[in-house]
Coordinates of N, CA, C and O in Angstrom, one line a residue:
M1 N 149.3 158.4 -50.4 CA 149.2 157.0 -50.1 C 150.1 156.5 -49.0 O 149.8 155.6 -48.4
S2 N 151.2 157.2 -48.8 CA 152.1 156.8 -47.8 C 151.6 156.9 -46.4 O 152.0 156.3 -45.5
F3 N 150.6 157.8 -46.2 CA 150.0 158.0 -44.8 C 149.1 156.7 -44.5 O 148.8 156.5 -43.4
L4 N 148.7 155.9 -45.5 CA 147.9 154.8 -45.3 C 148.7 153.7 -44.6 O 148.1 152.9 -43.8
K5 N 150.0 153.6 -44.8 CA 150.8 152.5 -44.2 C 150.8 152.7 -42.7 O 150.6 151.7 -42.0
P6 N 151.1 153.9 -42.1 CA 151.1 154.0 -40.7 C 149.7 153.7 -40.1 O 149.6 153.0 -39.0
I7 N 148.6 154.1 -40.7 CA 147.3 153.9 -40.2 C 147.0 152.4 -40.3 O 146.5 151.8 -39.4
S8 N 147.4 151.7 -41.4 CA 147.2 150.3 -41.5 C 147.9 149.5 -40.4 O 147.5 148.6 -39.8
F9 N 149.2 150.0 -40.2 CA 150.0 149.4 -39.1 C 149.3 149.5 -37.8 O 149.3 148.6 -37.0
I10 N 148.8 150.7 -37.5 CA 148.2 151.0 -36.2 C 146.9 150.1 -36.0 O 146.7 149.5 -35.0
L11 N 146.1 150.0 -37.1 CA 144.9 149.2 -37.1 C 145.3 147.7 -36.9 O 144.6 147.0 -36.1
L12 N 146.4 147.3 -37.5 CA 146.8 145.9 -37.4 C 147.3 145.6 -35.9 O 146.9 144.6 -35.3
L13 N 148.0 146.6 -35.3 CA 148.4 146.4 -33.9 C 147.2 146.4 -33.0 O 147.2 145.6 -32.0
A14 N 146.2 147.2 -33.2 CA 145.0 147.3 -32.4 C 144.3 145.9 -32.5 O 143.8 145.4 -31.5
F15 N 144.2 145.4 -33.8 CA 143.5 144.1 -34.0 C 144.3 143.0 -33.2 O 143.6 142.2 -32.6
L16 N 145.6 143.0 -33.3 CA 146.4 142.0 -32.7 C 146.2 142.1 -31.2 O 146.1 141.0 -30.5
D17 N 146.2 143.3 -30.6 CA 146.0 143.5 -29.2 C 144.7 142.9 -28.7 O 144.6 142.3 -27.7
V18 N 143.6 143.2 -29.4 CA 142.3 142.7 -29.1 C 142.2 141.2 -29.2 O 141.7 140.5 -28.3
S19 N 142.8 140.6 -30.3 CA 142.9 139.2 -30.4 C 143.6 138.5 -29.3 O 143.3 137.5 -28.8
A20 N 144.7 139.1 -28.9 CA 145.5 138.6 -27.8 C 144.8 138.6 -26.5 O 144.8 137.7 -25.7
A21 N 144.0 139.7 -26.3 CA 143.2 139.8 -25.0 C 142.1 138.7 -25.0 O 141.9 138.0 -24.0
K22 N 141.5 138.5 -26.2 CA 140.5 137.4 -26.2 C 141.1 136.0 -26.0 O 140.6 135.2 -25.3
S23 N 142.3 135.8 -26.6 CA 143.0 134.6 -26.4 C 143.4 134.4 -25.0 O 143.3 133.3 -24.4
D24 N 143.9 135.4 -24.3 CA 144.3 135.3 -22.9 C 143.2 134.9 -22.0 O 143.3 134.0 -21.1
T25 N 142.0 135.5 -22.2 CA 140.8 135.1 -21.3 C 140.4 133.7 -21.6 O 140.0 133.0 -20.7
S26 N 140.4 133.4 -22.9 CA 140.0 132.0 -23.2 C 141.0 131.0 -22.7 O 140.6 130.0 -22.2
D27 N 142.3 131.4 -22.8 CA 143.3 130.6 -22.2 C 143.2 130.4 -20.7 O 143.5 129.4 -20.1
L28 N 142.7 131.5 -20.0 CA 142.5 131.4 -18.6 C 141.5 130.3 -18.2 O 141.8 129.5 -17.3
V29 N 140.5 130.2 -18.9 CA 139.5 129.2 -18.7 C 140.1 127.8 -19.0 O 139.9 126.9 -18.2
Q30 N 140.7 127.7 -20.1 CA 141.3 126.4 -20.5 C 142.4 125.9 -19.6 O 142.4 124.8 -19.1
I31 N 143.3 126.8 -19.2 CA 144.3 126.5 -18.3 C 143.8 126.1 -16.9 O 144.2 125.2 -16.3
S32 N 142.8 126.9 -16.5 CA 142.2 126.7 -15.1 C 141.4 125.4 -15.1 O 141.4 124.7 -14.0
C33 N 140.8 125.1 -16.1 CA 139.9 123.9 -16.1 C 140.7 122.6 -16.4 O 140.2 121.5 -16.1
A34 N 141.9 122.7 -16.9 CA 142.7 121.6 -17.3 C 142.9 120.5 -16.3 O 142.8 119.3 -16.6
H35 N 143.0 120.9 -15.0 CA 143.3 120.0 -14.0 C 142.1 119.9 -13.0 O 142.3 119.3 -11.9
A36 N 141.0 120.4 -13.3 CA 139.8 120.3 -12.5 C 139.4 118.8 -12.4 O 139.8 118.0 -13.3
R37 N 138.6 118.5 -11.5 CA 138.2 117.1 -11.3 C 137.4 116.7 -12.6 O 137.4 115.5 -13.0
Y38 N 136.6 117.6 -13.1 CA 135.7 117.3 -14.2 C 136.1 118.4 -15.3 O 135.3 119.3 -15.5
P39 N 137.2 118.2 -16.0 CA 137.7 119.2 -16.9 C 136.8 119.5 -18.1 O 136.6 120.7 -18.4
S40 N 136.2 118.5 -18.7 CA 135.3 118.8 -19.8 C 134.0 119.6 -19.4 O 133.6 120.5 -20.1
L41 N 133.5 119.2 -18.2 CA 132.3 119.9 -17.7 C 132.8 121.4 -17.3 O 132.0 122.3 -17.6
C42 N 133.9 121.5 -16.8 CA 134.5 122.9 -16.4 C 134.5 123.7 -17.7 O 134.0 124.9 -17.7
L43 N 135.1 123.2 -18.7 CA 135.2 124.0 -20.0 C 133.8 124.3 -20.5 O 133.5 125.4 -21.0
R44 N 132.9 123.3 -20.5 CA 131.6 123.4 -21.1 C 130.8 124.5 -20.3 O 130.1 125.3 -20.9
T45 N 130.9 124.5 -19.0 CA 130.1 125.5 -18.2 C 130.7 126.8 -18.1 O 130.0 127.8 -17.8
L46 N 132.0 126.9 -18.3 CA 132.7 128.2 -18.1 C 133.2 128.9 -19.4 O 133.5 130.1 -19.4
S47 N 133.3 128.2 -20.5 CA 133.8 128.8 -21.7 C 132.9 130.0 -22.2 O 133.4 130.9 -22.8
A48 N 131.6 129.9 -22.0 CA 130.8 131.0 -22.4 C 131.1 132.3 -21.6 O 130.7 133.4 -22.1
Y49 N 131.8 132.2 -20.5 CA 132.1 133.4 -19.7 C 133.6 133.8 -19.9 O 134.1 134.6 -19.2
A50 N 134.3 133.2 -20.9 CA 135.7 133.5 -21.1 C 136.0 135.0 -21.2 O 137.0 135.4 -20.7
S51 N 135.2 135.7 -21.9 CA 135.4 137.1 -22.1 C 135.2 137.9 -20.8 O 135.8 139.0 -20.6
T52 N 134.4 137.4 -19.9 CA 134.2 138.1 -18.6 C 135.2 137.7 -17.6 O 135.6 138.5 -16.7
A53 N 135.7 136.5 -17.7 CA 136.7 135.9 -16.7 C 138.1 136.4 -17.0 O 138.8 135.6 -17.7
K54 N 138.4 137.6 -16.6 CA 139.7 138.1 -16.9 C 140.8 137.8 -15.9 O 142.0 137.9 -16.2
T55 N 140.4 137.4 -14.7 CA 141.3 137.0 -13.6 C 140.9 135.7 -12.9 O 139.7 135.4 -13.0
P56 N 141.8 135.1 -12.2 CA 141.4 133.9 -11.5 C 140.3 134.2 -10.5 O 139.4 133.4 -10.2
S57 N 140.2 135.4 -9.9 CA 139.2 135.8 -9.0 C 137.8 135.9 -9.7 O 136.9 135.3 -9.1
T58 N 137.7 136.5 -10.8 CA 136.4 136.5 -11.5 C 136.0 135.2 -12.0 O 134.8 134.8 -12.0
L59 N 137.0 134.3 -12.4 CA 136.7 133.0 -12.8 C 136.1 132.2 -11.7 O 135.1 131.4 -11.9
A60 N 136.7 132.3 -10.5 CA 136.2 131.6 -9.3 C 134.8 132.1 -9.0 O 133.9 131.3 -8.7
Q61 N 134.5 133.4 -9.1 CA 133.2 133.9 -8.9 C 132.2 133.4 -9.9 O 131.1 133.0 -9.5
I62 N 132.6 133.3 -11.1 CA 131.7 132.8 -12.1 C 131.4 131.3 -11.9 O 130.3 130.8 -12.0
A63 N 132.4 130.5 -11.5 CA 132.2 129.1 -11.2 C 131.3 128.9 -10.0 O 130.4 128.0 -10.1
V64 N 131.4 129.7 -9.0 CA 130.5 129.6 -7.9 C 129.1 130.0 -8.3 O 128.1 129.4 -7.9
S65 N 129.0 131.0 -9.1 CA 127.7 131.5 -9.6 C 127.0 130.4 -10.4 O 125.8 130.2 -10.3
V66 N 127.8 129.7 -11.3 CA 127.2 128.6 -12.0 C 126.7 127.5 -11.1 O 125.6 126.9 -11.3
A67 N 127.6 127.1 -10.1 CA 127.2 126.1 -9.1 C 125.9 126.5 -8.4 O 125.0 125.7 -8.2
L68 N 125.8 127.8 -8.0 CA 124.7 128.3 -7.3 C 123.4 128.2 -8.2 O 122.4 127.8 -7.7
D69 N 123.5 128.6 -9.4 CA 122.4 128.5 -10.4 C 121.9 127.0 -10.5 O 120.7 126.8 -10.5
R70 N 122.9 126.1 -10.6 CA 122.5 124.7 -10.8 C 121.9 124.2 -9.5 O 120.9 123.4 -9.5
A71 N 122.4 124.6 -8.3 CA 121.8 124.2 -7.1 C 120.4 124.7 -6.9 O 119.5 124.0 -6.4
R72 N 120.2 126.0 -7.3 CA 118.8 126.5 -7.2 C 117.9 125.8 -8.1 O 116.7 125.5 -7.7
N73 N 118.3 125.5 -9.3 CA 117.5 124.7 -10.3 C 117.1 123.3 -9.7 O 116.0 122.9 -9.8
A74 N 118.1 122.7 -9.2 CA 117.9 121.3 -8.6 C 117.0 121.4 -7.4 O 116.1 120.5 -7.2
T75 N 117.1 122.5 -6.6 CA 116.2 122.6 -5.4 C 114.8 122.8 -5.9 O 113.8 122.2 -5.4
D76 N 114.6 123.6 -7.0 CA 113.2 123.8 -7.5 C 112.7 122.5 -8.1 O 111.5 122.2 -7.9
F77 N 113.5 121.8 -8.8 CA 113.1 120.5 -9.3 C 112.7 119.5 -8.2 O 111.6 118.9 -8.3
L78 N 113.4 119.5 -7.2 CA 113.1 118.6 -6.1 C 111.9 119.0 -5.3 O 111.1 118.2 -4.9
S79 N 111.8 120.3 -5.1 CA 110.6 120.9 -4.4 C 109.3 120.5 -5.2 O 108.3 120.1 -4.6
N80 N 109.4 120.6 -6.5 CA 108.2 120.2 -7.4 C 108.0 118.7 -7.3 O 106.8 118.3 -7.3
A81 N 109.1 118.0 -7.2 CA 108.9 116.5 -7.1 C 108.2 116.1 -5.8 O 107.4 115.2 -5.8
V82 N 108.5 116.8 -4.7 CA 107.9 116.5 -3.5 C 106.4 116.8 -3.6 O 105.5 116.0 -3.1
K83 N 106.0 117.9 -4.2 CA 104.6 118.3 -4.4 C 103.8 117.2 -5.2 O 102.6 117.0 -4.8
V84 N 104.4 116.7 -6.2 CA 103.6 115.7 -7.1 C 103.9 114.3 -6.7 O 103.4 113.4 -7.4
H85 N 104.7 114.0 -5.7 CA 105.2 112.7 -5.4 C 104.0 111.8 -5.0 O 103.2 112.2 -4.2
S86 N 104.0 110.6 -5.6 CA 102.9 109.7 -5.2 C 103.5 108.3 -4.9 O 102.8 107.3 -4.9
G87 N 104.8 108.2 -4.6 CA 105.4 107.0 -4.3 C 105.5 106.7 -2.8 O 104.6 107.1 -2.1
S88 N 106.4 105.9 -2.4 CA 106.5 105.5 -1.0 C 106.9 106.6 -0.1 O 107.4 107.6 -0.5
K89 N 106.6 106.3 1.2 CA 106.9 107.3 2.2 C 108.5 107.5 2.3 O 108.9 108.6 2.6
R90 N 109.2 106.4 2.1 CA 110.6 106.5 2.1 C 111.2 107.4 1.0 O 112.1 108.2 1.3
E91 N 110.6 107.3 -0.2 CA 111.0 108.2 -1.2 C 110.7 109.7 -0.9 O 111.5 110.6 -1.1
K92 N 109.5 109.9 -0.4 CA 109.1 111.3 0.0 C 110.0 111.8 1.1 O 110.4 113.0 1.0
A93 N 110.3 111.0 2.0 CA 111.2 111.5 3.1 C 112.6 111.8 2.5 O 113.2 112.8 2.9
A94 N 113.1 111.0 1.6 CA 114.4 111.2 1.0 C 114.3 112.5 0.2 O 115.3 113.3 0.2
L95 N 113.2 112.7 -0.5 CA 113.1 114.0 -1.3 C 113.1 115.2 -0.4 O 113.7 116.2 -0.7
N96 N 112.3 115.1 0.7 CA 112.2 116.2 1.6 C 113.6 116.5 2.2 O 114.0 117.7 2.4
D97 N 114.3 115.5 2.6 CA 115.7 115.7 3.2 C 116.6 116.3 2.2 O 117.4 117.2 2.5
C98 N 116.5 115.8 0.9 CA 117.3 116.4 -0.1 C 117.0 117.8 -0.4 O 117.9 118.6 -0.6
V99 N 115.8 118.2 -0.4 CA 115.4 119.6 -0.5 C 116.1 120.5 0.6 O 116.7 121.5 0.3
G100 N 116.0 120.0 1.8 CA 116.7 120.7 2.9 C 118.2 120.8 2.7 O 118.8 121.8 2.9
Q101 N 118.8 119.7 2.3 CA 120.3 119.7 2.0 C 120.6 120.7 0.9 O 121.6 121.5 1.1
L102 N 119.9 120.7 -0.1 CA 120.1 121.6 -1.2 C 119.9 123.1 -0.9 O 120.5 124.0 -1.4
T103 N 118.8 123.3 -0.1 CA 118.6 124.6 0.4 C 119.8 125.2 1.2 O 120.2 126.3 1.0
D104 N 120.4 124.3 2.0 CA 121.6 124.7 2.7 C 122.7 124.9 1.7 O 123.5 125.9 1.9
S105 N 122.9 124.1 0.7 CA 123.9 124.3 -0.3 C 123.7 125.6 -1.0 O 124.7 126.3 -1.2
V106 N 122.5 126.0 -1.4 CA 122.3 127.2 -2.0 C 122.7 128.4 -1.1 O 123.4 129.3 -1.6
E107 N 122.4 128.3 0.2 CA 122.8 129.4 1.1 C 124.3 129.5 1.2 O 124.9 130.6 1.2
E108 N 125.0 128.3 1.3 CA 126.5 128.3 1.4 C 127.1 128.8 0.1 O 128.1 129.6 0.2
L109 N 126.6 128.5 -1.0 CA 127.2 129.0 -2.3 C 126.9 130.5 -2.4 O 127.7 131.2 -2.9
R110 N 125.7 130.9 -2.0 CA 125.4 132.4 -2.0 C 126.4 133.1 -1.2 O 126.9 134.2 -1.6
Q111 N 126.6 132.6 0.0 CA 127.5 133.3 1.0 C 128.9 133.3 0.4 O 129.7 134.3 0.5
S112 N 129.3 132.2 -0.2 CA 130.7 132.1 -0.8 C 130.8 133.2 -1.9 O 131.9 133.8 -2.0
L113 N 129.8 133.3 -2.8 CA 129.9 134.2 -3.9 C 130.0 135.7 -3.3 O 130.8 136.5 -3.8
K114 N 129.2 135.9 -2.3 CA 129.3 137.3 -1.7 C 130.7 137.6 -1.2 O 131.2 138.6 -1.3
E115 N 131.3 136.6 -0.5 CA 132.6 136.8 0.0 C 133.6 136.9 -1.1 O 134.5 137.7 -0.9
L116 N 133.5 136.1 -2.1 CA 134.5 136.2 -3.2 C 134.4 137.6 -3.9 O 135.4 138.1 -4.4
K117 N 133.3 138.2 -3.9 CA 133.1 139.5 -4.5 C 133.7 140.7 -3.6 O 133.8 141.8 -4.1
S118 N 134.0 140.3 -2.4 CA 134.5 141.4 -1.5 C 135.9 141.0 -0.9 O 136.2 141.4 0.2
L119 N 136.7 140.3 -1.7 CA 138.0 140.0 -1.2 C 138.9 141.2 -1.0 O 138.9 142.1 -1.8
R120 N 139.6 141.2 0.1 CA 140.5 142.3 0.5 C 141.9 141.8 0.8 O 142.0 140.7 1.5
P121 N 142.9 142.5 0.5 CA 144.3 142.0 0.7 C 144.6 141.7 2.2 O 145.2 140.6 2.5
G122 N 144.1 142.5 3.1 CA 144.4 142.3 4.5 C 143.7 141.1 5.2 O 144.2 140.6 6.2
T123 N 142.6 140.7 4.6 CA 141.8 139.5 5.1 C 141.7 138.4 4.1 O 140.8 137.5 4.3
F124 N 142.5 138.4 3.1 CA 142.3 137.5 2.0 C 142.3 136.0 2.4 O 141.5 135.2 2.1
R125 N 143.3 135.6 3.2 CA 143.5 134.2 3.6 C 142.3 133.8 4.5 O 141.7 132.7 4.3
W126 N 141.8 134.7 5.4 CA 140.7 134.3 6.2 C 139.4 134.2 5.4 O 138.6 133.3 5.5
Q127 N 139.2 135.1 4.4 CA 138.1 135.1 3.5 C 138.1 133.8 2.7 O 137.1 133.2 2.5
M128 N 139.3 133.5 2.2 CA 139.4 132.3 1.3 C 139.1 131.0 2.1 O 138.5 130.1 1.6
S129 N 139.5 131.0 3.4 CA 139.2 129.9 4.3 C 137.7 129.7 4.4 O 137.2 128.6 4.4
N130 N 137.0 130.9 4.6 CA 135.6 130.8 4.8 C 134.9 130.3 3.5 O 134.0 129.4 3.6
V131 N 135.4 130.8 2.4 CA 134.8 130.4 1.1 C 135.0 128.9 0.9 O 134.1 128.1 0.5
K132 N 136.2 128.4 1.1 CA 136.5 127.0 1.0 C 135.6 126.1 1.9 O 135.1 125.1 1.5
T133 N 135.4 126.6 3.1 CA 134.6 125.9 4.1 C 133.1 125.8 3.6 O 132.5 124.7 3.6
W134 N 132.6 126.9 3.1 CA 131.2 127.0 2.7 C 131.0 126.1 1.4 O 130.0 125.4 1.3
V135 N 131.9 126.2 0.5 CA 131.8 125.4 -0.8 C 131.9 123.9 -0.5 O 131.2 123.1 -1.0
S136 N 132.9 123.6 0.4 CA 133.0 122.2 0.8 C 131.8 121.7 1.5 O 131.3 120.5 1.2
A137 N 131.2 122.5 2.3 CA 129.9 122.1 3.0 C 128.8 121.9 2.0 O 128.0 121.0 2.1
A138 N 128.7 122.8 1.0 CA 127.7 122.7 -0.1 C 127.9 121.3 -0.8 O 126.9 120.6 -1.1
L139 N 129.1 121.0 -1.1 CA 129.4 119.7 -1.8 C 129.0 118.5 -0.9 O 128.4 117.6 -1.4
T140 N 129.3 118.6 0.4 CA 128.9 117.6 1.3 C 127.4 117.4 1.4 O 126.9 116.3 1.3
N141 N 126.7 118.5 1.4 CA 125.2 118.5 1.4 C 124.7 117.8 0.1 O 123.7 117.0 0.2
E142 N 125.3 118.1 -1.0 CA 124.9 117.5 -2.2 C 125.1 116.0 -2.2 O 124.2 115.2 -2.6
D143 N 126.3 115.6 -1.7 CA 126.6 114.2 -1.6 C 125.6 113.5 -0.6 O 125.1 112.4 -0.9
T144 N 125.3 114.2 0.5 CA 124.4 113.6 1.5 C 123.0 113.4 0.9 O 122.3 112.4 1.2
C145 N 122.6 114.3 0.1 CA 121.3 114.2 -0.6 C 121.2 112.9 -1.4 O 120.3 112.2 -1.3
V146 N 122.2 112.7 -2.2 CA 122.2 111.5 -3.0 C 122.3 110.2 -2.1 O 121.6 109.2 -2.4
D147 N 123.1 110.3 -1.1 CA 123.2 109.1 -0.1 C 121.8 108.8 0.5 O 121.5 107.6 0.8
G148 N 120.9 109.8 0.6 CA 119.6 109.5 1.2 C 118.7 108.6 0.3 O 117.7 108.1 0.8
F149 N 119.1 108.4 -0.9 CA 118.4 107.6 -1.8 C 119.0 106.2 -2.0 O 118.6 105.4 -2.8
Q150 N 119.9 105.9 -1.1 CA 120.6 104.6 -1.2 C 119.7 103.4 -1.1 O 119.8 102.4 -1.8
D151 N 118.7 103.5 -0.2 CA 117.8 102.3 -0.1 C 116.5 102.5 -0.9 O 115.5 101.9 -0.6
V152 N 116.5 103.4 -1.8 CA 115.3 103.7 -2.6 C 115.6 103.3 -4.1 O 116.7 103.5 -4.6
D153 N 114.6 102.7 -4.7 CA 114.8 102.3 -6.1 C 113.8 103.0 -7.0 O 112.8 103.6 -6.5
G154 N 114.1 103.1 -8.3 CA 113.1 103.6 -9.2 C 113.5 104.9 -9.9 O 114.6 105.3 -9.8
N155 N 112.5 105.4 -10.6 CA 112.7 106.6 -11.4 C 113.1 107.9 -10.6 O 113.8 108.7 -11.1
V156 N 112.5 108.0 -9.4 CA 112.8 109.2 -8.6 C 114.3 109.2 -8.2 O 114.9 110.2 -8.4
K157 N 114.8 108.1 -7.8 CA 116.2 108.0 -7.4 C 117.1 108.3 -8.6 O 118.0 109.1 -8.5
T158 N 116.8 107.8 -9.8 CA 117.5 108.1 -11.0 C 117.5 109.6 -11.4 O 118.6 110.2 -11.7
A159 N 116.3 110.2 -11.3 CA 116.2 111.6 -11.6 C 117.0 112.5 -10.7 O 117.6 113.4 -11.0
V160 N 116.9 112.1 -9.4 CA 117.6 112.9 -8.3 C 119.1 112.8 -8.5 O 119.8 113.8 -8.5
R161 N 119.5 111.6 -8.7 CA 121.0 111.3 -8.9 C 121.5 112.1 -10.1 O 122.6 112.7 -10.0
K162 N 120.8 112.1 -11.2 CA 121.2 112.8 -12.4 C 121.3 114.3 -12.1 O 122.3 114.9 -12.4
N163 N 120.3 114.9 -11.5 CA 120.3 116.3 -11.2 C 121.4 116.7 -10.2 O 122.1 117.6 -10.4
I164 N 121.5 115.9 -9.1 CA 122.4 116.3 -8.1 C 123.9 116.0 -8.5 O 124.8 116.7 -8.1
Q165 N 124.1 115.0 -9.3 CA 125.4 114.7 -9.8 C 126.0 115.9 -10.6 O 127.2 116.3 -10.3
T166 N 125.2 116.5 -11.4 CA 125.7 117.7 -12.2 C 126.0 118.8 -11.2 O 127.0 119.5 -11.3
V167 N 125.1 119.1 -10.3 CA 125.3 120.1 -9.3 C 126.6 119.9 -8.5 O 127.5 120.8 -8.3
A168 N 126.8 118.6 -8.1 CA 128.0 118.3 -7.3 C 129.3 118.5 -8.1 O 130.3 118.9 -7.6
R169 N 129.2 118.1 -9.4 CA 130.4 118.2 -10.2 C 130.8 119.7 -10.5 O 132.0 120.0 -10.5
V170 N 129.8 120.5 -10.8 CA 130.1 121.9 -11.0 C 130.6 122.6 -9.7 O 131.5 123.5 -9.7
T171 N 130.0 122.1 -8.5 CA 130.5 122.6 -7.2 C 131.9 122.2 -7.0 O 132.7 123.0 -6.5
S172 N 132.2 120.9 -7.3 CA 133.6 120.4 -7.1 C 134.6 121.2 -8.0 O 135.7 121.6 -7.5
N173 N 134.2 121.5 -9.2 CA 135.1 122.3 -10.1 C 135.2 123.8 -9.5 O 136.3 124.3 -9.6
A174 N 134.2 124.3 -9.0 CA 134.3 125.6 -8.3 C 135.2 125.6 -7.2 O 136.1 126.5 -7.0
L175 N 135.2 124.5 -6.4 CA 136.1 124.4 -5.2 C 137.5 124.3 -5.7 O 138.4 124.9 -5.1
Y176 N 137.7 123.6 -6.8 CA 139.1 123.5 -7.4 C 139.6 124.9 -7.8 O 140.7 125.3 -7.5
L177 N 138.8 125.7 -8.4 CA 139.2 127.0 -8.9 C 139.4 128.0 -7.7 O 140.2 128.8 -7.7
I178 N 138.6 127.8 -6.6 CA 138.8 128.5 -5.4 C 140.2 128.2 -4.8 O 140.9 129.0 -4.3
D179 N 140.5 126.9 -4.7 CA 141.8 126.4 -4.2 C 142.9 127.0 -5.1 O 143.9 127.5 -4.5
R180 N 142.8 127.1 -6.3 CA 143.8 127.7 -7.2 C 143.9 129.2 -6.9 O 145.1 129.7 -6.8
L181 N 142.8 129.8 -6.7 CA 142.9 131.3 -6.4 C 143.6 131.5 -5.0 O 144.4 132.4 -4.9
A182 N 143.3 130.7 -4.1 CA 143.8 130.8 -2.7 C 145.4 130.7 -2.8 O 146.1 131.3 -2.0
T183 N 145.9 129.8 -3.7 CA 147.3 129.6 -3.7 C 148.0 130.6 -4.6 O 149.2 130.8 -4.5
T184 N 147.3 131.3 -5.5 CA 147.9 132.3 -6.4 C 147.9 133.7 -5.8 O 148.6 134.5 -6.4
R185 N 147.1 134.0 -4.8 CA 147.1 135.3 -4.3 C 147.8 135.4 -2.9 O 147.9 134.4 -2.2
P186 N 148.2 136.6 -2.5 CA 148.9 136.7 -1.2 C 148.0 136.5 -0.1 O 146.8 136.7 -0.2

């Protein structure tokens, strides 16, 4: 029976080590999201990836990936809205412009994600500068899309604003996490 005590102790240590690792990754998301512009949205969209986000770099990649997915979904939504639109010419023009802006956002976020996945110590600052520029441009495109509906009233404007607002907020949070990454790495 005395051999059970060392085995129990080893199992307890292994359990504590696994629990600590889970807590650390969950803490990374919580700590990282705490000062984001939209902290509750940050937690809501990234908590599911806590076990995957083991470093600030992977967390930034995940945040950009989430923003990219949201931007793609919004682009699909708007493209479909253009096809079935039966409102004013002004609304249709705003929808078309918005699709173009979001298509650009998707490309900028895709390029950002690609760059984040290939960070290298020798070119880290240059790469991070590129990523920040692309994600900032994506955010600007999303804002410009919403601005295009300034003189438009109705359900289309409301639906577009709701969709784009979420995309812009997750993109803003991704930019925050990228800024954090840029200051924490050499």
